[in-house]
């Protein structure tokens, strides 16, 4: 589960505003937040840049990796 | 840059989508287009087979009819598939905020007027060429129906596109 919604709300942005800022449709932001679409690296970087964070904080879920390894 | 913008405009016009053609939309439109092409391709073989068999057994008239019906099937089945997919994925939706609703409605009617004019011109050209010398009164038999067709088309397209405008609240699913 990514934290796009969390960071977006912390920045007080709507889905529409975030979508317009990074040049995608609102629908795409909604799909990313609901884990129904895996964005490209380029889009991930643009998201991270706009939300003022890094890729790890936004997308990395360390627990998932630990569960897979065990 | 200009070429990319032109391609995006062609995409939007062909698929009837609004808003940016981002990576998600491009991926889905490419998938739908590819599947529609496969459906068209696989329909061709039985249609041509039926036509060739008919040409051997029946008259030229019957063969022509079979090819015409086949062409309609080959056109409409992929179109139905595309229509279902576009509705399912909400790719036709024109999502706007409340503030931009009025601008979106004006833009929609502008596009409908342009489409209507294009349709009217094509209708006029077709009628003029098709009827040729058998026209007694050009203005009444060709020009006026073309204008009427243009207006009806404009209104239909306008209302269809207006229905696709959706005002989005924050965090709508």
PDB file of C-alpha atoms in Angstrom:
ATOM      1  CA  UNK A   1       0.000   0.000   0.000  1.00  0.00           C
ATOM      2  CA  UNK A   2       1.530   3.368  -0.970  1.00  0.00           C
ATOM      3  CA  UNK A   3       1.280   6.574   0.999  1.00  0.00           C
ATOM      4  CA  UNK A   4       0.374   8.939  -1.809  1.00  0.00           C
ATOM      5  CA  UNK A   5      -2.984   9.824  -0.276  1.00  0.00           C
ATOM      6  CA  UNK A   6      -1.383  10.477   3.105  1.00  0.00           C
ATOM      7  CA  UNK A   7       1.231  12.857   1.713  1.00  0.00           C
ATOM      8  CA  UNK A   8      -1.289  14.527  -0.593  1.00  0.00           C
ATOM      9  CA  UNK A   9      -3.633  15.288   2.309  1.00  0.00           C
ATOM     10  CA  UNK A  10      -0.708  16.562   4.372  1.00  0.00           C
ATOM     11  CA  UNK A  11      -0.021  19.045   1.581  1.00  0.00           C
ATOM     12  CA  UNK A  12      -3.740  19.935   1.507  1.00  0.00           C
ATOM     13  CA  UNK A  13      -4.070  19.070  -2.157  1.00  0.00           C
ATOM     14  CA  UNK A  14      -7.100  17.567  -3.857  1.00  0.00           C
ATOM     15  CA  UNK A  15      -6.671  14.735  -6.337  1.00  0.00           C
ATOM     16  CA  UNK A  16      -7.526  17.160  -9.134  1.00  0.00           C
ATOM     17  CA  UNK A  17      -4.891  19.685  -8.009  1.00  0.00           C
ATOM     18  CA  UNK A  18      -2.193  17.027  -7.728  1.00  0.00           C
ATOM     19  CA  UNK A  19      -3.149  15.603 -11.111  1.00  0.00           C
ATOM     20  CA  UNK A  20      -2.942  19.015 -12.766  1.00  0.00           C
ATOM     21  CA  UNK A  21       0.404  19.711 -11.091  1.00  0.00           C
ATOM     22  CA  UNK A  22       2.060  16.598 -12.508  1.00  0.00           C
ATOM     23  CA  UNK A  23       0.190  16.463 -15.824  1.00  0.00           C
ATOM     24  CA  UNK A  24      -1.989  13.378 -15.418  1.00  0.00           C
ATOM     25  CA  UNK A  25      -5.719  12.740 -15.143  1.00  0.00           C
ATOM     26  CA  UNK A  26      -7.435  12.760 -11.727  1.00  0.00           C
ATOM     27  CA  UNK A  27      -8.535   9.220 -12.440  1.00  0.00           C
ATOM     28  CA  UNK A  28      -4.877   8.123 -12.598  1.00  0.00           C
ATOM     29  CA  UNK A  29      -4.117   9.637  -9.177  1.00  0.00           C
ATOM     30  CA  UNK A  30      -7.176   7.856  -7.767  1.00  0.00           C
ATOM     31  CA  UNK A  31      -6.063   4.526  -9.235  1.00  0.00           C
ATOM     32  CA  UNK A  32      -2.538   4.951  -7.832  1.00  0.00           C
ATOM     33  CA  UNK A  33      -3.866   5.785  -4.352  1.00  0.00           C
ATOM     34  CA  UNK A  34      -6.127   2.732  -4.411  1.00  0.00           C
ATOM     35  CA  UNK A  35      -3.303   0.464  -5.636  1.00  0.00           C
ATOM     36  CA  UNK A  36      -5.134  -0.311  -8.848  1.00  0.00           C
ATOM     37  CA  UNK A  37      -2.404   1.014 -11.119  1.00  0.00           C
ATOM     38  CA  UNK A  38       1.406   0.778 -10.912  1.00  0.00           C
ATOM     39  CA  UNK A  39       2.868   4.060 -12.133  1.00  0.00           C
ATOM     40  CA  UNK A  40       6.068   4.258 -14.158  1.00  0.00           C
ATOM     41  CA  UNK A  41       9.290   5.365 -12.477  1.00  0.00           C
ATOM     42  CA  UNK A  42       9.010   8.755 -14.167  1.00  0.00           C
ATOM     43  CA  UNK A  43       5.534   9.311 -12.719  1.00  0.00           C
ATOM     44  CA  UNK A  44       6.664   8.091  -9.295  1.00  0.00           C
ATOM     45  CA  UNK A  45       9.508  10.609  -9.337  1.00  0.00           C
ATOM     46  CA  UNK A  46       7.170  13.440 -10.354  1.00  0.00           C
ATOM     47  CA  UNK A  47       4.782  12.468  -7.560  1.00  0.00           C
ATOM     48  CA  UNK A  48       7.568  12.366  -5.006  1.00  0.00           C
ATOM     49  CA  UNK A  49       8.910  15.696  -6.169  1.00  0.00           C
ATOM     50  CA  UNK A  50       5.515  17.390  -6.007  1.00  0.00           C
ATOM     51  CA  UNK A  51       4.697  15.924  -2.595  1.00  0.00           C
ATOM     52  CA  UNK A  52       8.082  16.962  -1.255  1.00  0.00           C
ATOM     53  CA  UNK A  53       9.281  13.520  -0.336  1.00  0.00           C
ATOM     54  CA  UNK A  54      11.328  10.622  -1.691  1.00  0.00           C
ATOM     55  CA  UNK A  55      10.356   7.373  -3.395  1.00  0.00           C
ATOM     56  CA  UNK A  56      11.059   5.229  -0.331  1.00  0.00           C
ATOM     57  CA  UNK A  57       8.751   7.208   1.917  1.00  0.00           C
ATOM     58  CA  UNK A  58       6.041   7.251  -0.709  1.00  0.00           C
ATOM     59  CA  UNK A  59       6.129   3.698  -2.038  1.00  0.00           C
ATOM     60  CA  UNK A  60       8.427   1.438  -0.059  1.00  0.00           C
ATOM     61  CA  UNK A  61       6.748  -1.033   2.232  1.00  0.00           C
ATOM     62  CA  UNK A  62       9.499  -2.793   4.179  1.00  0.00           C
ATOM     63  CA  UNK A  63       7.030  -5.175   5.871  1.00  0.00           C
ATOM     64  CA  UNK A  64       5.967  -6.629   2.502  1.00  0.00           C
ATOM     65  CA  UNK A  65       9.584  -7.539   1.677  1.00  0.00           C
ATOM     66  CA  UNK A  66      10.140  -9.092   5.128  1.00  0.00           C
ATOM     67  CA  UNK A  67       6.976 -11.180   4.727  1.00  0.00           C
ATOM     68  CA  UNK A  68       8.141 -12.428   1.317  1.00  0.00           C
ATOM     69  CA  UNK A  69      11.586 -13.328   2.627  1.00  0.00           C
ATOM     70  CA  UNK A  70      10.184 -15.270   5.582  1.00  0.00           C
TER      71      UNK A  70
ATOM     72  CA  UNK B   1       6.903  19.076 -29.193  1.00  0.00           C
ATOM     73  CA  UNK B   2       4.442  20.216 -31.879  1.00  0.00           C
ATOM     74  CA  UNK B   3       4.285  16.666 -33.265  1.00  0.00           C
ATOM     75  CA  UNK B   4       3.538  15.277 -29.773  1.00  0.00           C
ATOM     76  CA  UNK B   5       0.716  17.811 -29.281  1.00  0.00           C
ATOM     77  CA  UNK B   6      -0.760  16.995 -32.690  1.00  0.00           C
ATOM     78  CA  UNK B   7      -0.659  13.263 -31.956  1.00  0.00           C
ATOM     79  CA  UNK B   8      -2.357  13.856 -28.619  1.00  0.00           C
ATOM     80  CA  UNK B   9      -5.109  15.877 -30.332  1.00  0.00           C
ATOM     81  CA  UNK B  10      -5.630  13.087 -32.871  1.00  0.00           C
ATOM     82  CA  UNK B  11      -5.812  10.533 -30.036  1.00  0.00           C
ATOM     83  CA  UNK B  12      -8.364  12.614 -28.132  1.00  0.00           C
ATOM     84  CA  UNK B  13     -10.491  13.231 -31.207  1.00  0.00           C
ATOM     85  CA  UNK B  14     -10.412   9.582 -32.284  1.00  0.00           C
ATOM     86  CA  UNK B  15     -11.184   8.098 -28.880  1.00  0.00           C
ATOM     87  CA  UNK B  16     -13.441  10.917 -27.670  1.00  0.00           C
ATOM     88  CA  UNK B  17     -11.528  11.411 -24.424  1.00  0.00           C
ATOM     89  CA  UNK B  18     -10.910  14.631 -22.550  1.00  0.00           C
ATOM     90  CA  UNK B  19      -8.073  15.706 -20.318  1.00  0.00           C
ATOM     91  CA  UNK B  20      -4.460  14.637 -20.601  1.00  0.00           C
ATOM     92  CA  UNK B  21      -3.545  11.403 -22.356  1.00  0.00           C
ATOM     93  CA  UNK B  22      -1.283  10.237 -19.559  1.00  0.00           C
ATOM     94  CA  UNK B  23       0.510   6.896 -19.278  1.00  0.00           C
ATOM     95  CA  UNK B  24      -2.491   5.072 -17.795  1.00  0.00           C
ATOM     96  CA  UNK B  25      -4.877   6.273 -20.523  1.00  0.00           C
ATOM     97  CA  UNK B  26      -2.359   5.613 -23.256  1.00  0.00           C
ATOM     98  CA  UNK B  27      -1.824   2.068 -21.956  1.00  0.00           C
ATOM     99  CA  UNK B  28      -5.557   1.327 -21.769  1.00  0.00           C
ATOM    100  CA  UNK B  29      -6.339   2.913 -25.154  1.00  0.00           C
ATOM    101  CA  UNK B  30      -3.520   0.934 -26.764  1.00  0.00           C
ATOM    102  CA  UNK B  31      -4.864  -2.271 -25.207  1.00  0.00           C
ATOM    103  CA  UNK B  32      -8.425  -1.564 -26.361  1.00  0.00           C
ATOM    104  CA  UNK B  33      -7.205  -0.652 -29.864  1.00  0.00           C
ATOM    105  CA  UNK B  34      -5.110  -3.790 -30.095  1.00  0.00           C
ATOM    106  CA  UNK B  35      -8.026  -6.023 -29.017  1.00  0.00           C
ATOM    107  CA  UNK B  36     -10.387  -4.258 -31.452  1.00  0.00           C
ATOM    108  CA  UNK B  37      -7.919  -4.893 -34.266  1.00  0.00           C
ATOM    109  CA  UNK B  38      -7.714  -8.598 -33.355  1.00  0.00           C
ATOM    110  CA  UNK B  39     -11.527  -8.853 -33.379  1.00  0.00           C
ATOM    111  CA  UNK B  40     -11.612  -7.184 -36.823  1.00  0.00           C
ATOM    112  CA  UNK B  41      -8.878  -9.466 -38.131  1.00  0.00           C
ATOM    113  CA  UNK B  42     -10.569 -12.662 -36.952  1.00  0.00           C
ATOM    114  CA  UNK B  43     -13.911 -11.584 -38.413  1.00  0.00           C
ATOM    115  CA  UNK B  44     -12.397 -11.086 -41.860  1.00  0.00           C
ATOM    116  CA  UNK B  45     -11.700 -14.761 -42.542  1.00  0.00           C
ATOM    117  CA  UNK B  46     -15.296 -16.067 -42.136  1.00  0.00           C
ATOM    118  CA  UNK B  47     -16.715 -13.041 -43.972  1.00  0.00           C
ATOM    119  CA  UNK B  48     -14.459 -13.511 -46.974  1.00  0.00           C
ATOM    120  CA  UNK B  49     -15.037 -17.269 -46.916  1.00  0.00           C
ATOM    121  CA  UNK B  50     -18.812 -16.737 -46.939  1.00  0.00           C
ATOM    122  CA  UNK B  51     -18.432 -14.247 -49.802  1.00  0.00           C
ATOM    123  CA  UNK B  52     -16.292 -16.544 -51.928  1.00  0.00           C
ATOM    124  CA  UNK B  53     -18.619 -19.492 -51.332  1.00  0.00           C
ATOM    125  CA  UNK B  54     -21.582 -17.310 -52.250  1.00  0.00           C
ATOM    126  CA  UNK B  55     -19.887 -16.133 -55.443  1.00  0.00           C
ATOM    127  CA  UNK B  56     -19.490 -19.756 -56.471  1.00  0.00           C
ATOM    128  CA  UNK B  57     -23.046 -20.839 -55.621  1.00  0.00           C
ATOM    129  CA  UNK B  58     -25.226 -17.745 -55.941  1.00  0.00           C
ATOM    130  CA  UNK B  59     -25.664 -14.606 -58.033  1.00  0.00           C
ATOM    131  CA  UNK B  60     -23.479 -11.530 -58.013  1.00  0.00           C
ATOM    132  CA  UNK B  61     -26.237  -9.602 -56.220  1.00  0.00           C
ATOM    133  CA  UNK B  62     -26.330 -12.127 -53.350  1.00  0.00           C
ATOM    134  CA  UNK B  63     -22.528 -12.096 -53.091  1.00  0.00           C
ATOM    135  CA  UNK B  64     -22.462  -8.307 -52.924  1.00  0.00           C
ATOM    136  CA  UNK B  65     -25.077  -8.366 -50.183  1.00  0.00           C
ATOM    137  CA  UNK B  66     -23.063 -10.868 -48.170  1.00  0.00           C
ATOM    138  CA  UNK B  67     -19.930  -8.722 -48.409  1.00  0.00           C
ATOM    139  CA  UNK B  68     -21.910  -5.606 -47.449  1.00  0.00           C
ATOM    140  CA  UNK B  69     -23.435  -7.330 -44.404  1.00  0.00           C
ATOM    141  CA  UNK B  70     -20.008  -8.691 -43.537  1.00  0.00           C
ATOM    142  CA  UNK B  71     -18.489  -5.207 -43.724  1.00  0.00           C
ATOM    143  CA  UNK B  72     -21.164  -3.889 -41.336  1.00  0.00           C
ATOM    144  CA  UNK B  73     -20.493  -6.759 -38.895  1.00  0.00           C
ATOM    145  CA  UNK B  74     -16.759  -6.141 -39.137  1.00  0.00           C
ATOM    146  CA  UNK B  75     -17.292  -2.458 -38.367  1.00  0.00           C
ATOM    147  CA  UNK B  76     -19.893  -2.626 -35.604  1.00  0.00           C
ATOM    148  CA  UNK B  77     -18.652  -5.524 -33.468  1.00  0.00           C
ATOM    149  CA  UNK B  78     -15.278  -3.879 -32.716  1.00  0.00           C
ATOM    150  CA  UNK B  79     -17.077  -0.543 -32.183  1.00  0.00           C
ATOM    151  CA  UNK B  80     -19.406  -2.172 -29.643  1.00  0.00           C
ATOM    152  CA  UNK B  81     -16.393  -3.681 -27.865  1.00  0.00           C
ATOM    153  CA  UNK B  82     -14.630  -0.291 -27.813  1.00  0.00           C
ATOM    154  CA  UNK B  83     -17.760   1.434 -26.520  1.00  0.00           C
ATOM    155  CA  UNK B  84     -18.179  -1.101 -23.678  1.00  0.00           C
ATOM    156  CA  UNK B  85     -14.535  -0.805 -22.641  1.00  0.00           C
ATOM    157  CA  UNK B  86     -14.541   2.988 -22.721  1.00  0.00           C
ATOM    158  CA  UNK B  87     -17.640   3.094 -20.480  1.00  0.00           C
ATOM    159  CA  UNK B  88     -16.248   0.452 -18.118  1.00  0.00           C
ATOM    160  CA  UNK B  89     -12.963   2.332 -17.631  1.00  0.00           C
ATOM    161  CA  UNK B  90     -14.600   5.792 -17.559  1.00  0.00           C
ATOM    162  CA  UNK B  91     -12.254   6.995 -20.281  1.00  0.00           C
ATOM    163  CA  UNK B  92     -14.984   9.149 -21.826  1.00  0.00           C
ATOM    164  CA  UNK B  93     -15.581  11.081 -18.601  1.00  0.00           C
ATOM    165  CA  UNK B  94     -14.662  14.742 -18.682  1.00  0.00           C
ATOM    166  CA  UNK B  95     -13.815  15.406 -15.028  1.00  0.00           C
ATOM    167  CA  UNK B  96     -13.821  19.052 -14.006  1.00  0.00           C
ATOM    168  CA  UNK B  97     -13.930  21.006 -10.789  1.00  0.00           C
ATOM    169  CA  UNK B  98     -16.997  23.115  -9.974  1.00  0.00           C
ATOM    170  CA  UNK B  99     -15.133  26.332 -10.925  1.00  0.00           C
ATOM    171  CA  UNK B 100     -14.278  25.044 -14.395  1.00  0.00           C
ATOM    172  CA  UNK B 101     -17.739  23.633 -15.148  1.00  0.00           C
ATOM    173  CA  UNK B 102     -18.931  26.643 -17.131  1.00  0.00           C
ATOM    174  CA  UNK B 103     -15.717  26.762 -19.227  1.00  0.00           C
ATOM    175  CA  UNK B 104     -16.015  23.028 -19.902  1.00  0.00           C
ATOM    176  CA  UNK B 105     -19.624  23.414 -21.120  1.00  0.00           C
ATOM    177  CA  UNK B 106     -18.624  26.235 -23.493  1.00  0.00           C
ATOM    178  CA  UNK B 107     -15.708  24.190 -24.837  1.00  0.00           C
ATOM    179  CA  UNK B 108     -18.053  21.212 -25.323  1.00  0.00           C
ATOM    180  CA  UNK B 109     -20.520  23.226 -27.395  1.00  0.00           C
ATOM    181  CA  UNK B 110     -17.659  24.745 -29.405  1.00  0.00           C
ATOM    182  CA  UNK B 111     -16.463  21.245 -30.293  1.00  0.00           C
ATOM    183  CA  UNK B 112     -20.004  20.147 -31.102  1.00  0.00           C
ATOM    184  CA  UNK B 113     -20.400  23.122 -33.469  1.00  0.00           C
ATOM    185  CA  UNK B 114     -17.124  22.275 -35.204  1.00  0.00           C
ATOM    186  CA  UNK B 115     -18.133  18.609 -35.543  1.00  0.00           C
ATOM    187  CA  UNK B 116     -21.526  19.662 -36.866  1.00  0.00           C
ATOM    188  CA  UNK B 117     -20.014  21.949 -39.491  1.00  0.00           C
ATOM    189  CA  UNK B 118     -17.688  19.177 -40.634  1.00  0.00           C
ATOM    190  CA  UNK B 119     -20.613  16.734 -40.827  1.00  0.00           C
ATOM    191  CA  UNK B 120     -22.713  19.285 -42.724  1.00  0.00           C
ATOM    192  CA  UNK B 121     -19.966  19.901 -45.287  1.00  0.00           C
ATOM    193  CA  UNK B 122     -19.450  16.159 -45.846  1.00  0.00           C
ATOM    194  CA  UNK B 123     -23.221  15.623 -46.109  1.00  0.00           C
ATOM    195  CA  UNK B 124     -23.496  18.451 -48.656  1.00  0.00           C
ATOM    196  CA  UNK B 125     -20.591  17.111 -50.701  1.00  0.00           C
ATOM    197  CA  UNK B 126     -21.984  13.563 -50.667  1.00  0.00           C
ATOM    198  CA  UNK B 127     -25.493  14.641 -51.673  1.00  0.00           C
ATOM    199  CA  UNK B 128     -24.185  16.882 -54.453  1.00  0.00           C
ATOM    200  CA  UNK B 129     -21.959  14.172 -55.908  1.00  0.00           C
ATOM    201  CA  UNK B 130     -24.451  11.327 -55.402  1.00  0.00           C
ATOM    202  CA  UNK B 131     -27.448  13.074 -56.944  1.00  0.00           C
ATOM    203  CA  UNK B 132     -25.471  14.845 -59.684  1.00  0.00           C
ATOM    204  CA  UNK B 133     -27.628  16.109 -62.531  1.00  0.00           C
ATOM    205  CA  UNK B 134     -30.938  14.846 -61.093  1.00  0.00           C
ATOM    206  CA  UNK B 135     -31.298  17.886 -58.793  1.00  0.00           C
ATOM    207  CA  UNK B 136     -34.175  20.225 -59.792  1.00  0.00           C
ATOM    208  CA  UNK B 137     -33.862  22.713 -56.981  1.00  0.00           C
ATOM    209  CA  UNK B 138     -30.389  22.592 -55.400  1.00  0.00           C
ATOM    210  CA  UNK B 139     -31.187  24.819 -52.427  1.00  0.00           C
ATOM    211  CA  UNK B 140     -34.330  22.920 -51.407  1.00  0.00           C
ATOM    212  CA  UNK B 141     -33.199  19.392 -52.204  1.00  0.00           C
ATOM    213  CA  UNK B 142     -29.585  19.497 -51.087  1.00  0.00           C
ATOM    214  CA  UNK B 143     -28.594  22.661 -49.220  1.00  0.00           C
ATOM    215  CA  UNK B 144     -31.471  22.910 -46.721  1.00  0.00           C
ATOM    216  CA  UNK B 145     -31.346  19.188 -45.764  1.00  0.00           C
ATOM    217  CA  UNK B 146     -27.577  19.556 -45.264  1.00  0.00           C
ATOM    218  CA  UNK B 147     -28.106  22.487 -42.902  1.00  0.00           C
ATOM    219  CA  UNK B 148     -30.778  20.534 -41.032  1.00  0.00           C
ATOM    220  CA  UNK B 149     -28.497  17.494 -40.794  1.00  0.00           C
ATOM    221  CA  UNK B 150     -25.683  19.726 -39.522  1.00  0.00           C
ATOM    222  CA  UNK B 151     -27.879  21.261 -36.798  1.00  0.00           C
ATOM    223  CA  UNK B 152     -29.298  17.901 -35.660  1.00  0.00           C
ATOM    224  CA  UNK B 153     -25.796  16.396 -35.502  1.00  0.00           C
ATOM    225  CA  UNK B 154     -24.477  19.411 -33.577  1.00  0.00           C
ATOM    226  CA  UNK B 155     -27.259  19.136 -30.985  1.00  0.00           C
ATOM    227  CA  UNK B 156     -26.849  15.361 -30.605  1.00  0.00           C
ATOM    228  CA  UNK B 157     -23.081  15.540 -30.198  1.00  0.00           C
ATOM    229  CA  UNK B 158     -23.401  18.486 -27.833  1.00  0.00           C
ATOM    230  CA  UNK B 159     -25.812  16.686 -25.517  1.00  0.00           C
ATOM    231  CA  UNK B 160     -23.808  13.439 -25.567  1.00  0.00           C
ATOM    232  CA  UNK B 161     -20.602  15.298 -24.662  1.00  0.00           C
ATOM    233  CA  UNK B 162     -22.400  17.376 -22.007  1.00  0.00           C
ATOM    234  CA  UNK B 163     -23.524  14.172 -20.291  1.00  0.00           C
ATOM    235  CA  UNK B 164     -19.905  13.117 -20.050  1.00  0.00           C
ATOM    236  CA  UNK B 165     -18.933  16.169 -17.994  1.00  0.00           C
ATOM    237  CA  UNK B 166     -18.600  15.126 -14.363  1.00  0.00           C
ATOM    238  CA  UNK B 167     -18.027  17.541 -11.520  1.00  0.00           C
ATOM    239  CA  UNK B 168     -15.505  15.917  -9.216  1.00  0.00           C
ATOM    240  CA  UNK B 169     -15.584  16.330  -5.459  1.00  0.00           C
ATOM    241  CA  UNK B 170     -12.443  15.815  -3.503  1.00  0.00           C
ATOM    242  CA  UNK B 171     -11.327  12.192  -3.229  1.00  0.00           C
ATOM    243  CA  UNK B 172     -14.123  10.824  -5.369  1.00  0.00           C
ATOM    244  CA  UNK B 173     -13.677   7.110  -6.130  1.00  0.00           C
TER     245      UNK B 173
END
